[in-house]
mmCIF file of C-alpha atoms in Angstrom:
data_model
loop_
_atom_site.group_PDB
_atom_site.id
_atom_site.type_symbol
_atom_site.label_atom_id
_atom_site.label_comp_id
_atom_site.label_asym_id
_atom_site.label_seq_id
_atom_site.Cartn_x
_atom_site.Cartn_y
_atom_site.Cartn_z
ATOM 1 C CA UNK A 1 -2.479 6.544 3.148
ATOM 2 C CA UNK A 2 -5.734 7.536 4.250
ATOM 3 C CA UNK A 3 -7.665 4.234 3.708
ATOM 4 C CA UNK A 4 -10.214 2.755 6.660
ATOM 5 C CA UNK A 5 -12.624 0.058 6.800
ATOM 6 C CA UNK A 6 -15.678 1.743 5.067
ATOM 7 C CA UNK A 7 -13.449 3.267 2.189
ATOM 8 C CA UNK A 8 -14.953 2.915 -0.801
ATOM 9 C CA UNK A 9 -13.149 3.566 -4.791
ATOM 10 C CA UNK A 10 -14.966 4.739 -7.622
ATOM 11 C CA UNK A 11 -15.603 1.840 -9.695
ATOM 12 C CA UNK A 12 -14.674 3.255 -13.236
ATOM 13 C CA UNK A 13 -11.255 3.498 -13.445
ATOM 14 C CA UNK A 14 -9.230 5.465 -15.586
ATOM 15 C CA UNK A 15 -6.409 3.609 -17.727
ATOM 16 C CA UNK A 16 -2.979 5.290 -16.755
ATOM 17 C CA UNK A 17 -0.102 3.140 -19.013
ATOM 18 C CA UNK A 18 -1.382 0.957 -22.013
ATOM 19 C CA UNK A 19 -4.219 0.607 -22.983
ATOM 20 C CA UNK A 20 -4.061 0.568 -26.828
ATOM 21 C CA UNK A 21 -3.548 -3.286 -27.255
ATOM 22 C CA UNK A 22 -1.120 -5.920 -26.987
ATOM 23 C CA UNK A 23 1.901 -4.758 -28.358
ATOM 24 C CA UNK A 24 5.662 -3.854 -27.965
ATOM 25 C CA UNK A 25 5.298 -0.365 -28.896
ATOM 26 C CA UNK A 26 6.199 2.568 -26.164
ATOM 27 C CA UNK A 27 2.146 3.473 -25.810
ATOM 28 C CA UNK A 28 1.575 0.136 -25.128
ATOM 29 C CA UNK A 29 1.876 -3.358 -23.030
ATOM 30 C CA UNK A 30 1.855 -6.795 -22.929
ATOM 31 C CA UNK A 31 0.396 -8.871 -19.938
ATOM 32 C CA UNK A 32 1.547 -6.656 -17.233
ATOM 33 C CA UNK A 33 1.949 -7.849 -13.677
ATOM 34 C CA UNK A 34 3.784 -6.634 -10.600
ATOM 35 C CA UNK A 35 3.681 -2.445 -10.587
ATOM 36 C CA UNK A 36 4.886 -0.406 -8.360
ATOM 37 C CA UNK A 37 5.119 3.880 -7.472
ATOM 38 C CA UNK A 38 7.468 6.011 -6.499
ATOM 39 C CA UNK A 39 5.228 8.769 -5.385
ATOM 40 C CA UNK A 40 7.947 11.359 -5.110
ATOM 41 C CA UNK A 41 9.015 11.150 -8.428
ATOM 42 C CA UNK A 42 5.019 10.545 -10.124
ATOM 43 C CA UNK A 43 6.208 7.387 -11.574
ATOM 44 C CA UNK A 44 5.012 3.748 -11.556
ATOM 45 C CA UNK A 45 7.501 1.230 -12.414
ATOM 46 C CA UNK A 46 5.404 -1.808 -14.741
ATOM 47 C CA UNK A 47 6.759 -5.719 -14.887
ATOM 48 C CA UNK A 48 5.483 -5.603 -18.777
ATOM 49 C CA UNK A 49 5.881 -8.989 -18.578
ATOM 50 C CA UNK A 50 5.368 -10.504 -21.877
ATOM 51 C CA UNK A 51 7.727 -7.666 -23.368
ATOM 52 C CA UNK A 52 10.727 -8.897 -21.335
ATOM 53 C CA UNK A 53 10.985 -5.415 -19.876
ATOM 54 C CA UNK A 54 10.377 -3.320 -16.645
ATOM 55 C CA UNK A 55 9.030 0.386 -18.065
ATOM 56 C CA UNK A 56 8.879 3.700 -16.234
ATOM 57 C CA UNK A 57 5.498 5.868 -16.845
ATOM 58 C CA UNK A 58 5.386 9.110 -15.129
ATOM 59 C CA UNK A 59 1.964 10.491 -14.261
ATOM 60 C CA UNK A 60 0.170 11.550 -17.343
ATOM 61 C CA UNK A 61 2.081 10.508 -19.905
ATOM 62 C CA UNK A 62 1.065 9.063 -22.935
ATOM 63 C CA UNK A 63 3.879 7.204 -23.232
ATOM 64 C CA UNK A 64 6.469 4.778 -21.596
ATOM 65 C CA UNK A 65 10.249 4.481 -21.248
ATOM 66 C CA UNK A 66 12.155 1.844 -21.091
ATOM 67 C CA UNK A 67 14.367 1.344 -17.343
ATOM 68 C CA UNK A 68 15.623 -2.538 -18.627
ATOM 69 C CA UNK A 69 14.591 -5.234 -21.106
ATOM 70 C CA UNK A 70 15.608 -8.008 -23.535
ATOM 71 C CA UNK A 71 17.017 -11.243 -22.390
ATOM 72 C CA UNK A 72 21.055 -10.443 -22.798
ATOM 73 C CA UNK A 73 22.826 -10.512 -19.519
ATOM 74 C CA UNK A 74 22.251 -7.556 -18.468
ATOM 75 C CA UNK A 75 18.177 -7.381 -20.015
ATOM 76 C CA UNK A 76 15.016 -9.548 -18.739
ATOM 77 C CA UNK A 77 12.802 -12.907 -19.843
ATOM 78 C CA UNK A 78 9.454 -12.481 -18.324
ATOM 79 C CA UNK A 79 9.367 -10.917 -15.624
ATOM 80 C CA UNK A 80 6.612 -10.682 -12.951
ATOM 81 C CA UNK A 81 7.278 -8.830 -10.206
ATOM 82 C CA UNK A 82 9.441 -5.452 -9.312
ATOM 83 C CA UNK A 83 10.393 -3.689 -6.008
ATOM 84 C CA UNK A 84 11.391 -0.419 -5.231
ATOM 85 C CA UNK A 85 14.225 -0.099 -2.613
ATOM 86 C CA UNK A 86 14.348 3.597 -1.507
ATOM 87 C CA UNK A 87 17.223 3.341 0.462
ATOM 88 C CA UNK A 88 20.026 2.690 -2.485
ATOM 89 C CA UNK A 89 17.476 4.155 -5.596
ATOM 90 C CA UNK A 90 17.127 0.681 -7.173
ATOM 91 C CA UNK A 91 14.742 -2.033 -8.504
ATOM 92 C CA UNK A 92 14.920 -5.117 -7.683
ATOM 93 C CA UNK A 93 13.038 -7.510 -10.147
ATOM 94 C CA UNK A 94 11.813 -10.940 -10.538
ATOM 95 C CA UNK A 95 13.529 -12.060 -13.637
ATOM 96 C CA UNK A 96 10.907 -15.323 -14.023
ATOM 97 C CA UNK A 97 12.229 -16.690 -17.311
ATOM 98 C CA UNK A 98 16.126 -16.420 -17.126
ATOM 99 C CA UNK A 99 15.373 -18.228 -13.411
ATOM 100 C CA UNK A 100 16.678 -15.343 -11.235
ATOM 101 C CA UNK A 101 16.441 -12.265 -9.312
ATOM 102 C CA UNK A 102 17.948 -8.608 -9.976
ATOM 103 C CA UNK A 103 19.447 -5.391 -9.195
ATOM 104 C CA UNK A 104 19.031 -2.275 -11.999
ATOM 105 C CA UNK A 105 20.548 1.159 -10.281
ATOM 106 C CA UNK A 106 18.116 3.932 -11.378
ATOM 107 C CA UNK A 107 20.929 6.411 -11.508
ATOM 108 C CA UNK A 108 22.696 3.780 -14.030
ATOM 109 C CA UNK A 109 20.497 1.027 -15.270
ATOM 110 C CA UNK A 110 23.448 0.148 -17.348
ATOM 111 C CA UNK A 111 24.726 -1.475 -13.766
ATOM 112 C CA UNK A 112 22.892 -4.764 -12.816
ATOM 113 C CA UNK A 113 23.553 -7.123 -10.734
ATOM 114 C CA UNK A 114 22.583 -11.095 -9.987
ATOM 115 C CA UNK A 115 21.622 -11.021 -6.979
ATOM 116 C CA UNK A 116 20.027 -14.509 -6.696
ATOM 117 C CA UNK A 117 20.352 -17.699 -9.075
ATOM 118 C CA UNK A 118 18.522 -20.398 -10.036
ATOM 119 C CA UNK A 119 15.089 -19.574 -8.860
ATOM 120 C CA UNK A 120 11.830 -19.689 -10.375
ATOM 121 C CA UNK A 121 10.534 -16.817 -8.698
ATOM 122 C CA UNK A 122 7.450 -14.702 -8.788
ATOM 123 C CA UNK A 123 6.801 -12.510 -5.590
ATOM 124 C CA UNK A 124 8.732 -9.883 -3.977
ATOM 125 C CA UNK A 125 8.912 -8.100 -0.225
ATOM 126 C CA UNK A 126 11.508 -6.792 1.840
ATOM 127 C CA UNK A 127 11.160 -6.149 5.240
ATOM 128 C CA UNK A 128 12.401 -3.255 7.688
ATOM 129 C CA UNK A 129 15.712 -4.667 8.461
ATOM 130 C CA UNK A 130 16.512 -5.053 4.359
ATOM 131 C CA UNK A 131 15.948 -8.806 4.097
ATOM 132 C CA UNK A 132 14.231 -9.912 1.180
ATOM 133 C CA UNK A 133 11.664 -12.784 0.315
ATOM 134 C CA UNK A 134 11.236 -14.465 -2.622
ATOM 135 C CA UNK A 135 8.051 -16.880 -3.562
ATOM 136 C CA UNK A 136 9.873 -19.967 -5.604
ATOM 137 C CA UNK A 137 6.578 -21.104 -7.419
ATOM 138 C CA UNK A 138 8.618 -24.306 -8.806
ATOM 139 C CA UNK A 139 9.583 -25.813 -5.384
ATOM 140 C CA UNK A 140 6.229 -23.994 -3.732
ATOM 141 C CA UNK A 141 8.022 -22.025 -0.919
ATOM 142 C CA UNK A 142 9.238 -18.673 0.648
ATOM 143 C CA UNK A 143 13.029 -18.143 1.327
ATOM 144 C CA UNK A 144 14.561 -15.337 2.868
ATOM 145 C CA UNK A 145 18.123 -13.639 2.220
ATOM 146 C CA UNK A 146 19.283 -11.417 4.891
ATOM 147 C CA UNK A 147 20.993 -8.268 3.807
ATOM 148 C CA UNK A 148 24.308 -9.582 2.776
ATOM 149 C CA UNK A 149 24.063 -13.190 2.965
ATOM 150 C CA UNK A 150 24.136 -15.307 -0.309
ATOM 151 C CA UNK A 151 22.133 -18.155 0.895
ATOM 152 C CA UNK A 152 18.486 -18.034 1.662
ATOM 153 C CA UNK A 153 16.834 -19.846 4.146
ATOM 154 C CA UNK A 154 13.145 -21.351 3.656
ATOM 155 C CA UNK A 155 10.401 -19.464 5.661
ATOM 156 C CA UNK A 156 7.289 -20.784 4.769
ATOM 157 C CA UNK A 157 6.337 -24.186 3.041
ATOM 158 C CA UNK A 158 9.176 -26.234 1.581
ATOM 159 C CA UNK A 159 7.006 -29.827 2.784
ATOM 160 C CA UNK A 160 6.665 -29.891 -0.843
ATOM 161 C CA UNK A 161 3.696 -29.266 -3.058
ATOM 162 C CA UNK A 162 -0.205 -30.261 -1.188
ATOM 163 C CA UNK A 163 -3.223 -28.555 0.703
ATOM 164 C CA UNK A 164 -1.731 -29.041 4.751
ATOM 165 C CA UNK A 165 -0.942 -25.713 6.578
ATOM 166 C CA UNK A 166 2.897 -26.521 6.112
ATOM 167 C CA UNK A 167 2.892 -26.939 2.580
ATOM 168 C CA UNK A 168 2.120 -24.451 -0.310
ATOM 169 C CA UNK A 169 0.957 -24.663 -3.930
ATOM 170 C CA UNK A 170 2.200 -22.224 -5.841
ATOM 171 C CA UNK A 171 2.831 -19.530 -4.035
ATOM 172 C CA UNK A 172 2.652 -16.665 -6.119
ATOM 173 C CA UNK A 173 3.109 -13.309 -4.207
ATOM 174 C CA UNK A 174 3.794 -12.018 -0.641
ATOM 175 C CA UNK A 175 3.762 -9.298 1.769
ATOM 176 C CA UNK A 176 5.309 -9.262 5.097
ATOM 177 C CA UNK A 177 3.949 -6.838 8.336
ATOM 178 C CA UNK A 178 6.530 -4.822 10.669
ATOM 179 C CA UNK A 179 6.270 -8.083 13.094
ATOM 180 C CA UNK A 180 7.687 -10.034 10.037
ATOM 181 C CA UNK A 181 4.482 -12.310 9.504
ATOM 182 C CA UNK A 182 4.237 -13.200 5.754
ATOM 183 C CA UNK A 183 0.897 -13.177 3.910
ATOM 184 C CA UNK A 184 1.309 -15.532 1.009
ATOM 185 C CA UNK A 185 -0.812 -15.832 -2.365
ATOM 186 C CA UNK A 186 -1.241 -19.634 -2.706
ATOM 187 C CA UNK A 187 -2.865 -19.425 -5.370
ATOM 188 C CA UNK A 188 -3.556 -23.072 -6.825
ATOM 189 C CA UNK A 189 -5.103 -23.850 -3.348
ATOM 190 C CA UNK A 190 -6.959 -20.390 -4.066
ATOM 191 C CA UNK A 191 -6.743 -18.911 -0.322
ATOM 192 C CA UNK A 192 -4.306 -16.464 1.720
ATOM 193 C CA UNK A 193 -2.417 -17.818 4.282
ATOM 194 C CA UNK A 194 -0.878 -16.055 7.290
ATOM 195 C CA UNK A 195 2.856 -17.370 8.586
ATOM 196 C CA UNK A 196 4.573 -15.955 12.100
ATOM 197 C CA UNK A 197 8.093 -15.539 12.236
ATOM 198 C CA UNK A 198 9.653 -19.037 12.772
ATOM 199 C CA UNK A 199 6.224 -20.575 12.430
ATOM 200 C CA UNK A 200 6.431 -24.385 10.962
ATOM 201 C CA UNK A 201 2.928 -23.764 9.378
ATOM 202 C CA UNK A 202 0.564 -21.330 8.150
ATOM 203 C CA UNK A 203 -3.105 -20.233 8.936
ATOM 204 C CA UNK A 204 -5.826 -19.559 6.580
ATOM 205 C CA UNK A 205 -7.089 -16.358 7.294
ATOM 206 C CA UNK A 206 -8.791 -15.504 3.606
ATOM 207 C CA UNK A 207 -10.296 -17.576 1.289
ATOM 208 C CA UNK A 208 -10.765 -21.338 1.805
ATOM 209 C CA UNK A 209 -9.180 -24.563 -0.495
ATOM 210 C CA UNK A 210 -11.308 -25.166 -3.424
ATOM 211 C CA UNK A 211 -12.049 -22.160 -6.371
ATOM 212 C CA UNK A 212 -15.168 -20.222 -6.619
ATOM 213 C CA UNK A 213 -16.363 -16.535 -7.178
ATOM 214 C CA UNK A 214 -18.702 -16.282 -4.188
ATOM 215 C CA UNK A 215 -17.555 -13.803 -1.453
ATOM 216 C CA UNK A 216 -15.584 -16.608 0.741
ATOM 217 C CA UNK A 217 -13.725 -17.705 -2.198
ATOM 218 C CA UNK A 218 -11.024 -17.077 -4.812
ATOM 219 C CA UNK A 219 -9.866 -18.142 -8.086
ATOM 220 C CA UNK A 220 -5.816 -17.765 -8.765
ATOM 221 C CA UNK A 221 -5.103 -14.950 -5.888
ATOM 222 C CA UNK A 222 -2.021 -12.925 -6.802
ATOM 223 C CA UNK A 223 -0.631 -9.601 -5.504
ATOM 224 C CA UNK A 224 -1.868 -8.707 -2.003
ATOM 225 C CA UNK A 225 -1.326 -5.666 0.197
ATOM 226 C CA UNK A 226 -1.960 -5.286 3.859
ATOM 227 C CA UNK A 227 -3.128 -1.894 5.061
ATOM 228 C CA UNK A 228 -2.246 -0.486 8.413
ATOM 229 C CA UNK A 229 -5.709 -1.332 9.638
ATOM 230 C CA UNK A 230 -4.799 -5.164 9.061
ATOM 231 C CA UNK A 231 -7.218 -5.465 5.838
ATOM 232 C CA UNK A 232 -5.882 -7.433 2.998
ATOM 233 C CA UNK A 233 -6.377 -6.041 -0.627
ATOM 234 C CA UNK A 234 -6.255 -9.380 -2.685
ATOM 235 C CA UNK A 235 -5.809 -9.627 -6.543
ATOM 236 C CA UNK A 236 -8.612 -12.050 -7.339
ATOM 237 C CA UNK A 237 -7.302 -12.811 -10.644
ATOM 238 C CA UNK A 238 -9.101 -15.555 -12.225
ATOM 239 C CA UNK A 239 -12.406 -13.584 -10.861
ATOM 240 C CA UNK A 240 -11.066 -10.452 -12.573
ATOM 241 C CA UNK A 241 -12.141 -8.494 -9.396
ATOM 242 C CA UNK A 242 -10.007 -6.703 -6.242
ATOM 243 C CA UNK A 243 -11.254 -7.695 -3.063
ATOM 244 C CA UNK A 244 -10.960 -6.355 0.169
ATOM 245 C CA UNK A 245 -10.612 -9.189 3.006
ATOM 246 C CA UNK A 246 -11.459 -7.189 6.495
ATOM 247 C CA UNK A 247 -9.045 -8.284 9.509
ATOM 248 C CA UNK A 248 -10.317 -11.570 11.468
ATOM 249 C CA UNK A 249 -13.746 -11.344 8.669
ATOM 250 C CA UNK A 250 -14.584 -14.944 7.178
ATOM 251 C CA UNK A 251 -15.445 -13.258 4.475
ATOM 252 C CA UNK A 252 -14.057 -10.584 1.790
ATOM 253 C CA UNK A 253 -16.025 -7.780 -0.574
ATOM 254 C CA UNK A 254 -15.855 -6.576 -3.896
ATOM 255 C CA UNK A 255 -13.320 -2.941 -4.021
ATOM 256 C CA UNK A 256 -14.017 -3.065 -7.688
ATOM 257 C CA UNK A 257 -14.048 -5.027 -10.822
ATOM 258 C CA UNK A 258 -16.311 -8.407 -10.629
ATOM 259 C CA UNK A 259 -18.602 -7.237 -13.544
ATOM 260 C CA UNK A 260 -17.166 -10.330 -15.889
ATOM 261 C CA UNK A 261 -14.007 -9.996 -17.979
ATOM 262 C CA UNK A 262 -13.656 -6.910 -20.464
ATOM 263 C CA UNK A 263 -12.468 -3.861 -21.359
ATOM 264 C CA UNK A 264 -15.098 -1.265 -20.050
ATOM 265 C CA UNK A 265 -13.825 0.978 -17.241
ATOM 266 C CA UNK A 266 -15.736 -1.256 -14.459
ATOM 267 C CA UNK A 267 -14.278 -4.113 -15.553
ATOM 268 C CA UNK A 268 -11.024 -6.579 -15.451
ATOM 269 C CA UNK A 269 -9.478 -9.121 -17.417
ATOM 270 C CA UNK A 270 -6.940 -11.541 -15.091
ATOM 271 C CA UNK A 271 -5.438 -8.340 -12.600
ATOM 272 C CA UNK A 272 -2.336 -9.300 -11.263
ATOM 273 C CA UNK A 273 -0.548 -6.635 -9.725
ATOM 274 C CA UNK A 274 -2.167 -3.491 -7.040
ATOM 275 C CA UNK A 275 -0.809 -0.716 -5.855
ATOM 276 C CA UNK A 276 -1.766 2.504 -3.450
ATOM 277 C CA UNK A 277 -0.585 6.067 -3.796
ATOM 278 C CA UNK A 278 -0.213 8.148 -1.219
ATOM 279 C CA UNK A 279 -3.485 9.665 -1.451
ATOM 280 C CA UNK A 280 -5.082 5.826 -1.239
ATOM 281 C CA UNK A 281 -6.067 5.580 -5.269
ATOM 282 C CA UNK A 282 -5.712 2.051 -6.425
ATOM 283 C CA UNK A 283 -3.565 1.152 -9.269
ATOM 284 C CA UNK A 284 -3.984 -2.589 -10.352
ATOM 285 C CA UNK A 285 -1.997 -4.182 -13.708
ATOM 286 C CA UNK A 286 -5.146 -5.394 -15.746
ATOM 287 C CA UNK A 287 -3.039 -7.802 -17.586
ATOM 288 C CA UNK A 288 -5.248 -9.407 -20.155
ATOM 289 C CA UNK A 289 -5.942 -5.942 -20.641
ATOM 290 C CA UNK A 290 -2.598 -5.109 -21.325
ATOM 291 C CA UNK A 291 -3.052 -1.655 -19.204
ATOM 292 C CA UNK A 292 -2.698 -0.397 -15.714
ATOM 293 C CA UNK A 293 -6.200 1.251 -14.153
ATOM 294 C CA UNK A 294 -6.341 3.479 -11.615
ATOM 295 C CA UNK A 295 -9.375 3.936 -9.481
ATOM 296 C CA UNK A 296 -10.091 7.080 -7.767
ATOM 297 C CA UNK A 297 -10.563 6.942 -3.930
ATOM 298 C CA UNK A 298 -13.589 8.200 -2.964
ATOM 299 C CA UNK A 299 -15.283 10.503 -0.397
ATOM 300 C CA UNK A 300 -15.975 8.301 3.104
#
């Protein structure tokens, strides 16, 4: 992914799944949030969230298809996040509303599995050695689950809900580094913070506590992504804008979006979930849109 400090992303985007209104319909979504790509295969995988159902749209087409949804069993209630693991060809998805977290084989998403329970989760990550995180927005901390294992362990936060360094409030997505540092969305305290492996507390390295749309400042942060560089791409979600958050900066800038909440190709309306391709376009889940935009990288 060919992305540096001065890259810069055409600012009207082009809607690539939904688009035509809220609805339930195949050509359409309903408050989408966490996406994801499988490059390979020209496919982004959509948490259509308020259609209980994770979709597959391949590049281009009008149209989705359904990978898993409902609220049976072996279906979905809300949910909010969804991972690609490469290794085994499955999802793994935040099943918000039935309180847990799942398995759908993309060979057979007929076979699902539980693979945690009684969770309020939102966020996703794995890191290189398989182990996955989980943000539990309810109890407003991280837990891990080595590869394996069937309990999880808490990571980050767990001091319960309040503004200190060792506490979170609600923690809504994650990301975690090769050196296994998590960056964490805490979004009702509206900043990023940065926690070390085995680290008792966190550090605030974008944003600050209290809401606001000026550049030092965010309003309900959800999916972030850090780039090889070290910059953070932040969902600034009650801002409707992406911002990018350059590496030890006390400040962030505008990627695109922050023209006010609507549906013109410059604009946003609550984004939620971002995305690169290999070729470093940005995908974000424009959920009160009910569409996913992509934005063009452009020349450096």
């Amino acid at each position: 992914m060919n992305i540096t400090d001065n890259t810069v992303w055409i600012q009207n985007g082009s809607t690539v799944a939904g688009g035509n209104g809220r609805g339930s319909q195949l050509n359409r979504l309903s408050s989408p949030h966490g996406i994801t790509i499988n490059d390979n295969a020209h496919v982004i995988y959509i948490a259509d969230s308020g259609n209980d159902r994770v979709v597959k749209w391949k590049y281009g087409a009008k149209s989705g298809e359904v990978v898993v949804g409902g609220n049976q069993l072996n279906e979905l209630n809300f949910p909010v996040d969804v991972l690609l693991d490469r290794k085994d060809n499955s999802l793994i998805i935040c099943d918000q509303g039935n309180r847990r977290v799942v398995r759908v084989s993309l060979r057979n998403p007929a076979y699902q599995q539980i693979i945690i329970s009684n969770i309020h989760c939102y966020g996703l990550a794995m890191d290189n050695s398989e182990s996955l995180y989980v943000c539990d927005c309810e109890k407003h901390e991280i837990k891990q689950w080595r590869k394996g294992e069937i309990d999880g362990i808490v990571v980050a936060g767990g001091n319960g809900i309040g503004n200190e360094n060792d506490q979170l409030n609600y923690p809504t997505y994650i990301f975690i580094d090769e050196h296994y540092s998590l960056y964490i969305s805490n979004s009702n305290n509206s900043h990023i913070l940065k926690w070390l492996k085995g680290a008792t507390r966190g550090m605030v390295i974008a944003g600050r506590l209290g809401q606001g749309d000026y550049n030092t400042q965010f309003l309900h942060p959800r999916k972030l992504i850090l780039d090889r560089r070290g910059n953070l791409y932040i969902a600034d979600s009650g801002n409707h804008r992406i911002m990018r958050w350059l590496k030890n900066q006390k400040f962030g800038s505008i990627v695109v979006g922050g023209n006010g909440n609507g549906q013109q190709s410059n604009q946003l309306h609550d984004p939620v979930g971002i995305t690169f391709d290999q070729q470093g376009n940005l995908y974000v889940s424009d959920s009160a849109n009910h569409r996913v935009q992509k934005f063009n990288i452009g020349v450096n």
